[in-house]
CSV table of N, CA and C in Angstrom, one decimal:
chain,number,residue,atom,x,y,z
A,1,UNK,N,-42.3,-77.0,-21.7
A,1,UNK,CA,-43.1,-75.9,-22.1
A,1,UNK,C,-44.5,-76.0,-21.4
A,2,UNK,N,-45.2,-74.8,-21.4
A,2,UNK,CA,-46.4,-74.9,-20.8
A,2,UNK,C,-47.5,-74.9,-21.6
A,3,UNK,N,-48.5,-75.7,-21.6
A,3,UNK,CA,-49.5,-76.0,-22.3
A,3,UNK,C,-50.0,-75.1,-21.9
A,4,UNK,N,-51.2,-73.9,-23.3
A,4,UNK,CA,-51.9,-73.1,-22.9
A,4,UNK,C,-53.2,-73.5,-23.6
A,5,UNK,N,-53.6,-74.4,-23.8
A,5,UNK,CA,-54.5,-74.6,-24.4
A,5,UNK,C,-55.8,-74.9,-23.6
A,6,UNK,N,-55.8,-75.4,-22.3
A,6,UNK,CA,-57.0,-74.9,-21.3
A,6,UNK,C,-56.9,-74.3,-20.4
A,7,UNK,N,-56.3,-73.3,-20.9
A,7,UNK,CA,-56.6,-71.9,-20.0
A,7,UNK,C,-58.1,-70.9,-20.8
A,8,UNK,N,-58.1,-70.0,-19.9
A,8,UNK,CA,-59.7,-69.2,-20.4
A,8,UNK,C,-59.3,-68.1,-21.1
A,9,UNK,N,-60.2,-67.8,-21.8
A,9,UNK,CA,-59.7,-66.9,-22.5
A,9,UNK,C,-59.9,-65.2,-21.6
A,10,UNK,N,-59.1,-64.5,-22.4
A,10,UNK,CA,-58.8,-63.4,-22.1
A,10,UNK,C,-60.4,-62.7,-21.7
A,11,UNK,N,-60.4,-61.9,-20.6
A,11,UNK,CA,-61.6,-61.5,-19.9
A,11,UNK,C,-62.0,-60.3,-20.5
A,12,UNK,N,-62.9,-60.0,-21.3
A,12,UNK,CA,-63.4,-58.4,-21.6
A,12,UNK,C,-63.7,-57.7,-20.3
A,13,UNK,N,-63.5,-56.1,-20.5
A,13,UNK,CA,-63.1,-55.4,-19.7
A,13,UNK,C,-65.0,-55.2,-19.8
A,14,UNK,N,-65.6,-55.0,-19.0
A,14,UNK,CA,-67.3,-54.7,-18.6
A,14,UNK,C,-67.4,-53.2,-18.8
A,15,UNK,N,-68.2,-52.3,-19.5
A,15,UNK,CA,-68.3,-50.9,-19.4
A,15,UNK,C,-69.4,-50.5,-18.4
A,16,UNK,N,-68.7,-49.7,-17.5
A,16,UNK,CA,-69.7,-49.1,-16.4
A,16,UNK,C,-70.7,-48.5,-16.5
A,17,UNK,N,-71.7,-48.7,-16.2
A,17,UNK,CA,-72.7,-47.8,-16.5
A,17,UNK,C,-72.7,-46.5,-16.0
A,18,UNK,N,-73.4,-45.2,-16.2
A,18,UNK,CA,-73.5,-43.9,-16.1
A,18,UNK,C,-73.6,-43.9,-14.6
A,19,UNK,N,-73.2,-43.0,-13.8
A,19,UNK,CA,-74.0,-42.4,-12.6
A,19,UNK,C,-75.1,-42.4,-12.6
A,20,UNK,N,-76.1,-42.6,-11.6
A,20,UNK,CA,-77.4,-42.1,-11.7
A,20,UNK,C,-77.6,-41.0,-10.9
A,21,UNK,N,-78.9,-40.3,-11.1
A,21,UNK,CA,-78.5,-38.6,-10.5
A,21,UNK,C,-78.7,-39.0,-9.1
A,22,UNK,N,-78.1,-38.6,-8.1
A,22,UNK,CA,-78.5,-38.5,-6.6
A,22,UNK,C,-80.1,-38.7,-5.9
A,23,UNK,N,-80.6,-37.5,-6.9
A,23,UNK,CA,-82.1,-37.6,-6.8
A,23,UNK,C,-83.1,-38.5,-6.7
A,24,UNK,N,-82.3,-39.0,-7.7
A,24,UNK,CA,-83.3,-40.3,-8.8
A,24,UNK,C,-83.3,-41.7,-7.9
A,25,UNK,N,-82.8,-41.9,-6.9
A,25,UNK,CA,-82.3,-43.1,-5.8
A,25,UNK,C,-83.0,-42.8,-4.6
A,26,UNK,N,-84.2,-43.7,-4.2
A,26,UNK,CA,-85.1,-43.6,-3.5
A,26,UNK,C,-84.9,-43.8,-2.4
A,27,UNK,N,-85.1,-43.2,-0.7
A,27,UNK,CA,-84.8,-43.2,0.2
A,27,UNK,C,-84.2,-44.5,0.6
A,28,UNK,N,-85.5,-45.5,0.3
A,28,UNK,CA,-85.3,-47.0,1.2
A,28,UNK,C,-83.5,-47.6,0.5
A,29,UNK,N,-83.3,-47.1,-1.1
A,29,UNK,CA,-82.0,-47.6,-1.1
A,29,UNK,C,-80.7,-46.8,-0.5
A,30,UNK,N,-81.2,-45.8,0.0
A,30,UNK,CA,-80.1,-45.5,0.2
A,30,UNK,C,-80.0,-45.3,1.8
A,31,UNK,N,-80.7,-45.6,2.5
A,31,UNK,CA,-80.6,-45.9,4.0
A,31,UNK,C,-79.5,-47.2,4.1
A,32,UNK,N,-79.8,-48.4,3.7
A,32,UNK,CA,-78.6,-49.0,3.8
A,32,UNK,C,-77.3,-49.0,3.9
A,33,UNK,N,-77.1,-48.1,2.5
A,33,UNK,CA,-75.9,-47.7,1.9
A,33,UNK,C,-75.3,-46.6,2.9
A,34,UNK,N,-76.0,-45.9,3.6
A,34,UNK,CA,-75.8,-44.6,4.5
A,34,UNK,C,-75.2,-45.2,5.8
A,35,UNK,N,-76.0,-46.6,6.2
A,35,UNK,CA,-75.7,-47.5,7.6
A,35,UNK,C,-74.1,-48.3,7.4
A,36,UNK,N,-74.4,-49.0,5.6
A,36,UNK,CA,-72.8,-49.1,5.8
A,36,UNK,C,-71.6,-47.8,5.8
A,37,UNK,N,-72.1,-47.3,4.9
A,37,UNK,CA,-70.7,-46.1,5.1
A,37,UNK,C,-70.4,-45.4,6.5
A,38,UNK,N,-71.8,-45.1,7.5
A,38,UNK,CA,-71.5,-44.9,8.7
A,38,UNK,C,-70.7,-46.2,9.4
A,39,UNK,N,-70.5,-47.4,9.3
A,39,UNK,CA,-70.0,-48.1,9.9
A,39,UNK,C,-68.6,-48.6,9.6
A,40,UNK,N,-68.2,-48.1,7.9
A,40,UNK,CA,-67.2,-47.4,8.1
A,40,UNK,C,-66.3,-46.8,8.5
A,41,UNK,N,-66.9,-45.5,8.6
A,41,UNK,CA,-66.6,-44.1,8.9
A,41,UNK,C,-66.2,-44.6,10.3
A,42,UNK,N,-66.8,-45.1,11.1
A,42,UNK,CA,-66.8,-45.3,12.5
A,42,UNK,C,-65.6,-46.5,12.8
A,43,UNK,N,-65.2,-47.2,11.8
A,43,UNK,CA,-64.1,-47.8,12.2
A,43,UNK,C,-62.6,-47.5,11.7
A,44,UNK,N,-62.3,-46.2,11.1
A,44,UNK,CA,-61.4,-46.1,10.5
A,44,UNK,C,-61.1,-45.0,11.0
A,45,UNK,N,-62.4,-44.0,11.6
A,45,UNK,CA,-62.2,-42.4,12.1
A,45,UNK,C,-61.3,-42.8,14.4
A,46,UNK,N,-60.5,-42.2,14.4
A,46,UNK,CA,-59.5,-42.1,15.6
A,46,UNK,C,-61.2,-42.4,16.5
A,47,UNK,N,-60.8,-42.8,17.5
A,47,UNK,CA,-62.0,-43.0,18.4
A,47,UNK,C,-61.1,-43.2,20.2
A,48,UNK,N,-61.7,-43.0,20.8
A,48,UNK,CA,-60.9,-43.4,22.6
A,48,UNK,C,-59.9,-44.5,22.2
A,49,UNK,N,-60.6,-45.7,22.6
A,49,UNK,CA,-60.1,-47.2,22.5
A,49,UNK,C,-58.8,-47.0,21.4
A,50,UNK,N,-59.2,-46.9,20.3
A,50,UNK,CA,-58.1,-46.7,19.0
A,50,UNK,C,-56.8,-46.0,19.3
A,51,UNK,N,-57.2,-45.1,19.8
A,51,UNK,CA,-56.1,-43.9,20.2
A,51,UNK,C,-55.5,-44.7,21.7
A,52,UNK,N,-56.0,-45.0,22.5
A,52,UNK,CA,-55.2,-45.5,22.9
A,52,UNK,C,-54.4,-46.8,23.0
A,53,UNK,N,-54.8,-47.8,21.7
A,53,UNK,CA,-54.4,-48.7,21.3
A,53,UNK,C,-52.6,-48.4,20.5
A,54,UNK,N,-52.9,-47.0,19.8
A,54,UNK,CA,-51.8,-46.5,19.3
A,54,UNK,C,-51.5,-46.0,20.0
A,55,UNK,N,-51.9,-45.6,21.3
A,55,UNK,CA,-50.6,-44.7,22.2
A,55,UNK,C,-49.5,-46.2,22.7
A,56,UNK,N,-50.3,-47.3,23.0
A,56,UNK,CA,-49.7,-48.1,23.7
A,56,UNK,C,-48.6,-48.9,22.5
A,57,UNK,N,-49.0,-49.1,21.5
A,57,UNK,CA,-48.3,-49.5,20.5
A,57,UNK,C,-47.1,-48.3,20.6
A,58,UNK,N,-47.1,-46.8,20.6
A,58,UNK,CA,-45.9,-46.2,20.4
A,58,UNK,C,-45.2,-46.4,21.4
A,59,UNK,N,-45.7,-46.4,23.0
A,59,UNK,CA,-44.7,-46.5,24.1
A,59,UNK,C,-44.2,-48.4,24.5
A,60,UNK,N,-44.9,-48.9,23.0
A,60,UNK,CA,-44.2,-50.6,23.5
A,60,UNK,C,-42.5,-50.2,22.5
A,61,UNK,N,-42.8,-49.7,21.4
A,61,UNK,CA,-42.2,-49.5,20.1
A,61,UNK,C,-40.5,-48.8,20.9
A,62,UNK,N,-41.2,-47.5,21.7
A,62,UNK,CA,-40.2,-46.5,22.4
A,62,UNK,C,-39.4,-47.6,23.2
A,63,UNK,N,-40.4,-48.2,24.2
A,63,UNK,CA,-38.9,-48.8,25.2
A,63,UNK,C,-38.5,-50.0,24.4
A,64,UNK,N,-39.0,-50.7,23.5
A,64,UNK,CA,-38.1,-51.8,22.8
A,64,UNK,C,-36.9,-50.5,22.6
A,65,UNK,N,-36.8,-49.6,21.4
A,65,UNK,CA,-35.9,-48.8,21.4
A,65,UNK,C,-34.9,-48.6,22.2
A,66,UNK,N,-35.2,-48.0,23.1
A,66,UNK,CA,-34.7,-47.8,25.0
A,66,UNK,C,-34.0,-48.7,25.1
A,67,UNK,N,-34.2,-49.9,25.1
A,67,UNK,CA,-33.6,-50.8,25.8
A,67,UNK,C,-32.5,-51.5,24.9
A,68,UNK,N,-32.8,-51.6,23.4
A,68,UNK,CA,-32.1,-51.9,22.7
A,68,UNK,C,-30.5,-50.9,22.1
A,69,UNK,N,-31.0,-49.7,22.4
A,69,UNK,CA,-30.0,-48.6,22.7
A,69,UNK,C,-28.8,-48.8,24.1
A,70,UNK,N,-29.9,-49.2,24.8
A,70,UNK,CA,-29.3,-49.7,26.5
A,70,UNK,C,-28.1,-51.0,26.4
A,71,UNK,N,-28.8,-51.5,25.4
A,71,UNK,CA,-28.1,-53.2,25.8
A,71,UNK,C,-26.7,-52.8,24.8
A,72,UNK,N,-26.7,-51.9,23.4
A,72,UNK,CA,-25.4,-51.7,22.3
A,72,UNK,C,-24.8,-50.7,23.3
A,73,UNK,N,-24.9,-50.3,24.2
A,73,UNK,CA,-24.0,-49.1,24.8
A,73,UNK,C,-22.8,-49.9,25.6
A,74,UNK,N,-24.1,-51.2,26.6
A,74,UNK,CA,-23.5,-52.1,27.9
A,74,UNK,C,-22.7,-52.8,27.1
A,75,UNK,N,-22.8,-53.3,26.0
A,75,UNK,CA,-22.2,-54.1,25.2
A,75,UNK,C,-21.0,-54.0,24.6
A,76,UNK,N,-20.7,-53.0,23.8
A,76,UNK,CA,-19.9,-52.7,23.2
A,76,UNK,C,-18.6,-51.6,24.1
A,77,UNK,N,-20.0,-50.1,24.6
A,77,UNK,CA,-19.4,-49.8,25.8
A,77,UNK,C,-18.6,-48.7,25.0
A,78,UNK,N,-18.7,-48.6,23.6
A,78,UNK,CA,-18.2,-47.4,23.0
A,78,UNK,C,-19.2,-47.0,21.7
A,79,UNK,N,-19.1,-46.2,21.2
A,79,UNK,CA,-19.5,-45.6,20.0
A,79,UNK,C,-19.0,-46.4,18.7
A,80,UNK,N,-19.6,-46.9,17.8
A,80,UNK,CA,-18.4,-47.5,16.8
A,80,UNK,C,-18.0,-46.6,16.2
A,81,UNK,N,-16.7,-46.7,15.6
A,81,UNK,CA,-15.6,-46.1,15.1
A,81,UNK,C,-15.9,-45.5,13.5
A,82,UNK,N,-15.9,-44.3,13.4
A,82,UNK,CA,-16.0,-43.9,12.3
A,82,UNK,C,-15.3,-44.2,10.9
A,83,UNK,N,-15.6,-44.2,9.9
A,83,UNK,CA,-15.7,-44.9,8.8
A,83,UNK,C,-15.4,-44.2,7.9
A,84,UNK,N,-14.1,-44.0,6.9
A,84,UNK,CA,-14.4,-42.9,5.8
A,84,UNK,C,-14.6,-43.2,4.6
């Protein structure tokens, strides 16, 4: 059996505090907050490099495909046989 006797106890759930109004949040804090979400934005939005990172990833993906279509054709050299 498993001893449960030092384990911790059960965690209270923390109540969030309210929104504060947009307004009410002073420039200097929210320049930061603006720098992270731009750097973000900037790594998750398509960009040159990215896109062609995924083009190259689809045409590696296509001729694995290609070839592995290529090699069950040379191999077998027929269709397999249908199944009812």
């Amino acid at each position: 059996m498993v001893d449960n006797q030092g384990c911790s106890p059960a965690l209270e759930p923390v109540p969030t505090p309210p929104n504060p109004d947009p307004s009410s949040i002073s420039q200097e804090a929210w320049d930061p907050l603006e720098a992270a979400a731009g750097a973000v934005v900037a790594r998750i939005q398509p960009n040159p490099p990215s896109e062609d990172r995924r083009a190259a990833v689809i045409a590696y993906v296509q001729h694995l495909l290609r070839n592995a279509q290529l090699y069950h054709l040379k191999d077998n050299g027929d269709f397999p046989p249908l199944s009812s």
